[in-house]
Tab-separated table of C-alpha atoms in Angstrom:
chain	number	residue	atom	x	y	z
L	8	MET	CA	-4.481	-1.247	-26.642
L	9	THR	CA	-4.814	1.063	-23.552
L	10	THR	CA	-7.953	1.366	-21.416
L	11	ASN	CA	-6.918	4.395	-19.358
L	12	ARG	CA	-8.109	2.640	-16.306
L	13	ILE	CA	-6.353	2.016	-12.990
L	14	ALA	CA	-7.556	-0.888	-10.817
L	15	PHE	CA	-8.060	-0.737	-7.002
L	16	GLN	CA	-9.397	-3.050	-4.220
L	17	GLY	CA	-12.649	-1.874	-2.640
L	18	GLU	CA	-15.865	0.225	-3.159
L	19	PRO	CA	-15.658	3.623	-4.671
L	20	GLY	CA	-14.630	6.080	-2.056
L	21	ALA	CA	-11.981	3.696	-0.437
L	22	TYR	CA	-8.518	5.035	0.390
L	23	SER	CA	-7.220	3.078	-2.560
L	24	HIS	CA	-9.604	5.023	-4.803
L	25	GLU	CA	-8.250	8.232	-3.316
L	26	ALA	CA	-4.769	7.125	-4.094
L	27	CYS	CA	-5.722	6.628	-7.656
L	28	ARG	CA	-7.290	10.112	-7.921
L	29	LYS	CA	-4.123	11.540	-6.353
L	30	ALA	CA	-1.597	9.694	-8.391
L	31	ARG	CA	-3.353	9.187	-11.750
L	32	PRO	CA	-6.208	11.812	-11.813
L	33	SER	CA	-6.642	11.548	-15.586
L	34	MET	CA	-7.313	7.765	-15.464
L	35	GLU	CA	-10.656	5.978	-14.593
L	36	ALA	CA	-10.557	4.169	-11.356
L	37	LEU	CA	-11.922	0.546	-11.576
L	38	PRO	CA	-13.130	-0.927	-8.350
L	39	CYS	CA	-12.334	-4.642	-7.774
L	40	ARG	CA	-13.321	-7.102	-5.100
L	41	THR	CA	-9.983	-8.485	-4.002
L	42	PHE	CA	-6.389	-7.716	-4.524
L	43	GLU	CA	-6.126	-10.707	-6.755
L	44	ASP	CA	-8.930	-9.282	-8.845
L	45	VAL	CA	-6.881	-6.089	-9.232
L	46	ILE	CA	-3.860	-7.940	-10.474
L	47	GLU	CA	-6.115	-9.956	-12.868
L	48	ALA	CA	-7.650	-6.850	-14.212
L	49	VAL	CA	-4.257	-5.545	-15.348
L	50	ARG	CA	-3.076	-8.948	-16.597
L	51	SER	CA	-6.318	-9.363	-18.747
L	52	HIS	CA	-6.082	-5.787	-20.129
L	53	GLN	CA	-9.191	-4.668	-18.450
L	54	ALA	CA	-7.023	-1.931	-16.790
L	55	ASP	CA	-3.579	-0.493	-17.616
L	56	LEU	CA	-2.346	-0.066	-13.964
L	57	ALA	CA	-2.991	-1.640	-10.470
L	58	MET	CA	-2.986	0.492	-7.282
L	59	LEU	CA	-2.001	-1.740	-4.302
L	60	PRO	CA	-1.470	-0.805	-0.619
L	61	VAL	CA	1.588	-2.356	0.906
L	62	GLU	CA	2.028	-0.663	4.371
L	63	ASN	CA	0.566	1.915	6.706
L	64	SER	CA	2.640	3.866	9.255
L	65	THR	CA	0.525	2.931	12.088
L	66	TYR	CA	-0.408	-0.686	11.424
L	67	GLY	CA	2.537	-1.861	9.427
L	68	ARG	CA	2.401	-3.887	6.214
L	69	VAL	CA	-0.802	-5.107	4.471
L	70	ALA	CA	-1.424	-8.730	4.935
L	71	ASP	CA	-0.645	-10.978	1.910
L	72	ILE	CA	0.583	-8.302	-0.487
L	73	HIS	CA	4.222	-9.363	-0.495
L	74	HIS	CA	3.010	-12.759	-1.426
L	75	LEU	CA	1.030	-11.524	-4.315
L	76	LEU	CA	3.751	-9.008	-5.810
L	77	PRO	CA	6.245	-11.548	-6.992
L	78	GLU	CA	3.697	-13.923	-8.254
L	79	SER	CA	1.604	-11.222	-10.019
L	80	GLY	CA	3.852	-11.038	-13.179
L	81	LEU	CA	3.440	-7.196	-12.869
L	82	HIS	CA	6.103	-4.597	-12.348
L	83	ILE	CA	6.376	-1.574	-9.836
L	84	ILE	CA	6.542	1.639	-11.773
L	85	ASP	CA	5.652	4.222	-9.008
L	86	GLU	CA	4.841	4.696	-5.266
L	87	ALA	CA	2.172	6.924	-3.796
L	88	PHE	CA	1.947	8.082	-0.206
L	89	VAL	CA	-1.624	8.919	0.947
L	90	ARG	CA	-2.449	10.625	4.195
L	91	VAL	CA	-5.259	8.780	5.869
L	92	HIS	CA	-7.684	11.580	6.882
L	93	ILE	CA	-10.724	10.107	8.513
L	94	SER	CA	-14.148	11.615	8.679
L	95	LEU	CA	-17.272	10.822	10.646
L	96	LEU	CA	-20.063	10.375	8.071
L	97	ALA	CA	-23.753	10.323	8.776
L	98	VAL	CA	-27.122	10.668	6.808
L	99	PRO	CA	-27.998	14.134	5.904
L	100	GLY	CA	-29.371	16.375	8.780
L	101	THR	CA	-27.804	14.243	11.650
L	102	PRO	CA	-26.356	16.111	14.623
L	103	LEU	CA	-23.114	14.654	16.106
L	104	SER	CA	-24.919	14.219	19.513
L	105	GLN	CA	-27.316	11.616	17.771
L	106	VAL	CA	-24.558	9.351	16.648
L	107	ARG	CA	-24.267	6.092	18.870
L	108	GLU	CA	-22.340	3.855	16.655
L	109	ALA	CA	-19.777	4.230	13.893
L	110	MET	CA	-18.968	1.488	11.323
L	111	SER	CA	-15.695	0.924	9.598
L	112	HIS	CA	-12.955	-1.487	8.840
L	113	THR	CA	-11.386	-2.704	12.183
L	114	VAL	CA	-8.066	-1.233	11.254
L	115	LEU	CA	-9.700	2.184	10.811
L	116	LEU	CA	-11.586	1.824	14.094
L	117	GLY	CA	-8.349	1.486	15.989
L	118	GLN	CA	-7.052	4.753	14.470
L	119	CYS	CA	-9.645	7.050	15.981
L	120	ARG	CA	-10.073	5.462	19.500
L	121	GLY	CA	-9.716	8.876	21.151
L	122	PHE	CA	-12.381	10.605	19.143
L	123	LEU	CA	-14.902	7.667	19.755
L	124	ARG	CA	-14.179	7.481	23.401
L	125	GLN	CA	-14.730	11.326	23.779
L	126	HIS	CA	-18.056	11.283	22.092
L	127	GLY	CA	-19.152	8.081	23.570
L	128	ILE	CA	-19.573	6.400	20.131
L	129	ARG	CA	-19.110	2.561	19.925
L	130	GLY	CA	-17.191	1.180	17.080
L	131	VAL	CA	-18.921	-1.422	14.789
L	132	THR	CA	-16.860	-3.597	12.375
L	133	GLY	CA	-17.789	-3.287	8.701
L	134	ALA	CA	-16.455	-5.038	5.674
L	135	ASP	CA	-14.276	-2.033	4.639
L	136	THR	CA	-14.292	1.828	4.891
L	137	ALA	CA	-16.068	2.834	1.829
L	138	GLY	CA	-18.476	-0.174	2.077
L	139	SER	CA	-19.370	1.014	5.483
L	140	ALA	CA	-20.263	4.511	4.198
L	141	LYS	CA	-22.307	2.873	1.478
L	142	GLU	CA	-24.225	0.746	4.019
L	143	VAL	CA	-24.836	3.802	6.373
L	144	ALA	CA	-26.388	5.571	3.446
L	145	ALA	CA	-28.477	2.565	2.654
L	146	ARG	CA	-29.813	2.081	6.141
L	147	GLY	CA	-30.644	5.706	6.711
L	148	ASN	CA	-30.346	5.297	10.431
L	149	PRO	CA	-29.073	8.754	12.024
L	150	SER	CA	-27.683	6.836	15.078
L	151	LEU	CA	-25.274	4.926	12.845
L	152	ALA	CA	-22.323	6.848	11.250
L	153	ALA	CA	-19.292	5.673	9.195
L	154	LEU	CA	-15.666	6.313	9.429
L	155	ALA	CA	-14.357	6.685	6.001
L	156	SER	CA	-12.590	9.130	3.761
L	157	PRO	CA	-14.086	12.531	2.768
L	158	LEU	CA	-14.436	11.094	-0.748
L	159	ALA	CA	-16.549	8.348	0.390
L	160	GLY	CA	-19.084	10.823	2.061
L	161	GLU	CA	-19.119	12.740	-1.204
L	162	ILE	CA	-19.834	9.685	-3.256
L	163	TYR	CA	-22.712	8.221	-0.932
L	164	GLY	CA	-24.251	11.566	-0.104
L	165	LEU	CA	-23.382	11.676	3.537
L	166	ASP	CA	-22.832	14.610	5.935
L	167	ARG	CA	-19.265	15.042	7.258
L	168	LEU	CA	-19.878	15.540	11.096
L	169	ALA	CA	-16.192	15.667	11.966
L	170	ASP	CA	-12.897	15.623	9.785
L	171	GLN	CA	-9.451	14.450	10.513
L	172	ILE	CA	-10.379	12.575	13.672
L	173	GLU	CA	-7.381	10.007	13.315
L	174	ASP	CA	-5.401	9.733	16.546
L	175	ARG	CA	-2.168	10.194	14.654
L	176	GLN	CA	-2.006	13.060	12.201
L	177	ASN	CA	0.922	11.632	10.218
L	178	ASN	CA	-0.921	8.370	9.600
L	179	THR	CA	-0.021	7.507	6.057
L	180	THR	CA	-0.514	4.478	3.714
L	181	ARG	CA	1.997	3.607	1.019
L	182	PHE	CA	0.653	2.428	-2.312
L	183	LEU	CA	2.528	0.749	-5.198
L	184	ILE	CA	1.445	1.372	-8.898
L	185	MET	CA	2.049	-1.684	-10.986
L	186	SER	CA	1.955	-2.263	-14.741
L	187	ARG	CA	2.374	-5.093	-17.220
L	188	GLU	CA	5.718	-3.611	-18.399
L	189	PRO	CA	8.577	-2.483	-16.479
L	190	ASP	CA	10.068	1.038	-16.671
L	191	PHE	CA	13.802	1.293	-16.171
L	192	ALA	CA	14.153	4.394	-18.441
L	193	ARG	CA	13.798	6.995	-15.675
L	194	ARG	CA	16.734	8.232	-13.874
L	195	SER	CA	16.962	10.724	-10.949
L	196	ASP	CA	18.715	11.162	-7.665
L	197	ASN	CA	15.864	9.685	-5.697
L	198	MET	CA	15.115	6.329	-7.462
L	199	LEU	CA	14.154	3.409	-5.528
L	200	THR	CA	14.524	-0.325	-6.557
L	201	SER	CA	12.274	-3.216	-4.963
L	202	PHE	CA	13.164	-7.033	-5.141
L	203	VAL	CA	12.438	-10.212	-3.478
L	204	PHE	CA	14.999	-12.974	-2.850
L	205	ARG	CA	15.608	-16.261	-1.058
L	206	VAL	CA	19.079	-17.003	0.429
L	207	ARG	CA	21.040	-20.175	-0.261
L	208	ASN	CA	21.052	-22.755	2.688
L	209	ILE	CA	24.481	-21.837	3.997
L	210	PRO	CA	25.770	-20.564	7.307
L	211	ALA	CA	25.160	-16.774	7.688
L	212	ALA	CA	23.881	-16.476	4.235
L	213	LEU	CA	21.569	-13.336	4.986
L	214	TYR	CA	24.578	-11.623	6.659
L	215	LYS	CA	26.772	-12.397	3.816
L	216	ALA	CA	24.055	-11.356	1.133
L	217	MET	CA	23.512	-7.973	2.933
L	218	GLY	CA	27.269	-7.266	3.064
L	219	GLY	CA	27.416	-5.968	-0.584
L	220	PHE	CA	25.035	-3.142	0.154
L	221	ALA	CA	26.986	-1.983	3.139
L	222	THR	CA	30.302	-2.210	1.340
L	223	ASN	CA	29.086	-0.435	-1.684
L	224	GLY	CA	27.194	2.341	0.330
L	225	VAL	CA	23.667	1.458	-0.940
L	226	ASN	CA	20.963	2.313	1.673
L	227	MET	CA	18.378	-0.239	2.232
L	228	THR	CA	15.127	1.407	3.290
L	229	LYS	CA	13.198	-1.792	4.079
L	230	LEU	CA	13.940	-5.434	4.539
L	231	GLU	CA	11.130	-7.799	5.470
L	232	SER	CA	10.985	-11.581	5.788
L	233	TYR	CA	8.004	-13.845	5.408
L	234	MET	CA	7.293	-17.553	5.084
L	235	VAL	CA	6.604	-19.241	1.721
L	236	ASP	CA	3.819	-21.754	1.389
L	237	GLY	CA	3.411	-21.876	5.217
L	238	VAL	CA	6.752	-23.552	5.710
L	239	PHE	CA	9.047	-22.309	8.389
L	240	THR	CA	12.301	-23.219	6.586
L	241	ALA	CA	11.195	-21.611	3.311
L	242	THR	CA	11.774	-17.889	4.019
L	243	GLN	CA	11.517	-15.119	1.378
L	244	PHE	CA	12.694	-11.556	1.856
L	245	TYR	CA	11.335	-8.294	0.369
L	246	ALA	CA	13.705	-5.207	0.202
L	247	ASP	CA	13.651	-1.661	-1.025
L	248	VAL	CA	16.940	0.041	-1.708
L	249	GLU	CA	17.899	3.483	-2.868
L	250	GLY	CA	19.268	3.601	-6.424
L	251	HIS	CA	18.807	2.242	-9.937
L	252	PRO	CA	20.240	-1.219	-11.005
L	253	GLU	CA	22.329	0.343	-13.490
L	254	ASP	CA	24.167	2.505	-10.801
L	255	PRO	CA	27.667	1.005	-10.412
L	256	ALA	CA	27.227	0.752	-6.549
L	257	LEU	CA	23.879	-1.028	-6.641
L	258	GLN	CA	24.955	-3.145	-9.565
L	259	ARG	CA	27.797	-4.465	-7.544
L	260	ALA	CA	25.636	-4.944	-4.517
L	261	LEU	CA	23.140	-7.042	-6.568
L	262	GLU	CA	25.784	-9.041	-8.092
L	263	GLU	CA	27.113	-9.987	-4.635
L	264	LEU	CA	23.593	-10.766	-3.558
L	265	ARG	CA	22.992	-13.104	-6.373
L	266	TYR	CA	25.959	-15.253	-5.203
L	267	PHE	CA	24.259	-15.981	-1.778
L	268	THR	CA	20.812	-16.337	-3.152
L	269	SER	CA	18.708	-19.117	-4.937
L	270	MET	CA	16.336	-16.693	-6.322
L	271	LEU	CA	16.233	-12.968	-6.937
L	272	ASN	CA	13.521	-11.131	-8.641
L	273	ILE	CA	13.630	-7.329	-9.232
L	274	LEU	CA	9.967	-6.067	-8.990
L	275	GLY	CA	10.677	-2.553	-10.249
L	276	THR	CA	12.626	0.624	-10.193
L	277	TYR	CA	10.711	3.944	-9.600
L	278	PRO	CA	11.196	7.589	-8.231
L	279	ALA	CA	10.371	8.129	-4.529
L	280	ASP	CA	7.130	10.012	-3.654
L	281	PRO	CA	7.954	13.452	-2.443
L	282	LEU	CA	6.012	12.657	0.737
L	283	ARG	CA	8.433	9.690	1.665
L	284	ALA	CA	11.010	12.225	3.150
L	285	THR	CA	8.243	13.956	5.115
L	286	GLN	CA	7.079	10.578	6.440
L	287	GLN	CA	10.569	9.506	7.370
L	288	ASN	CA	11.039	12.751	9.298
L	289	GLY	CA	7.787	12.123	11.324
L	290	GLY	CA	5.866	14.883	9.574
């Protein structure tokens, strides 16, 4: 049974909601309170897919996501790149000159420092971006605006006093779309494979584990380490590589990786988002 729903974390109008509309416009977007709730919505069949942010081009990876992915039991079937366009939103009829404070998530406040400084607006930390827009609409105070997506302004009936005020115009968030079932059937020239692994406790284990990718000409686009269970000696690695696990070169590289690892979990294989190349070129 399918629900035709895709779950995301945050209030309606969040950037994750925007990612749902971009990547799966025919599906109903289901807001959830936490990332764990998003995953559980899919596992419990309340939704068919999960939309999870993993990294931002300005602020790096999203905290805790890499811990949740391998434990979720879900599989990556797509990625979606969403440009983070920030609007200044206020109650209807408010002129820009009347705004004294702007509320948003702390990360977003740091992405438009130039605009806030130019207009003498003080940043105020809110729970999240869309939640801040919702609160500004509820308060009805013209001196308080929100920094959020244009979609949030549309949902909560706020005026857009300024658009695309982010300091970096190439500011982009990468999302992963996850499902209960993997999809290895698709094949193209731009496939990506994501996996997590732990190296065996032997000298130069990581160096040796990575050697198979170099000798087989497999491009690794991401490699990140993080602690497991708060223990310094238990390190897990998350990696993205180009190719499909059934490609001979990647197949050989993964076989060599398995020899030097105590755990290897392939999270999914999926086509690269077209915006990936633009982002890598700084566009």
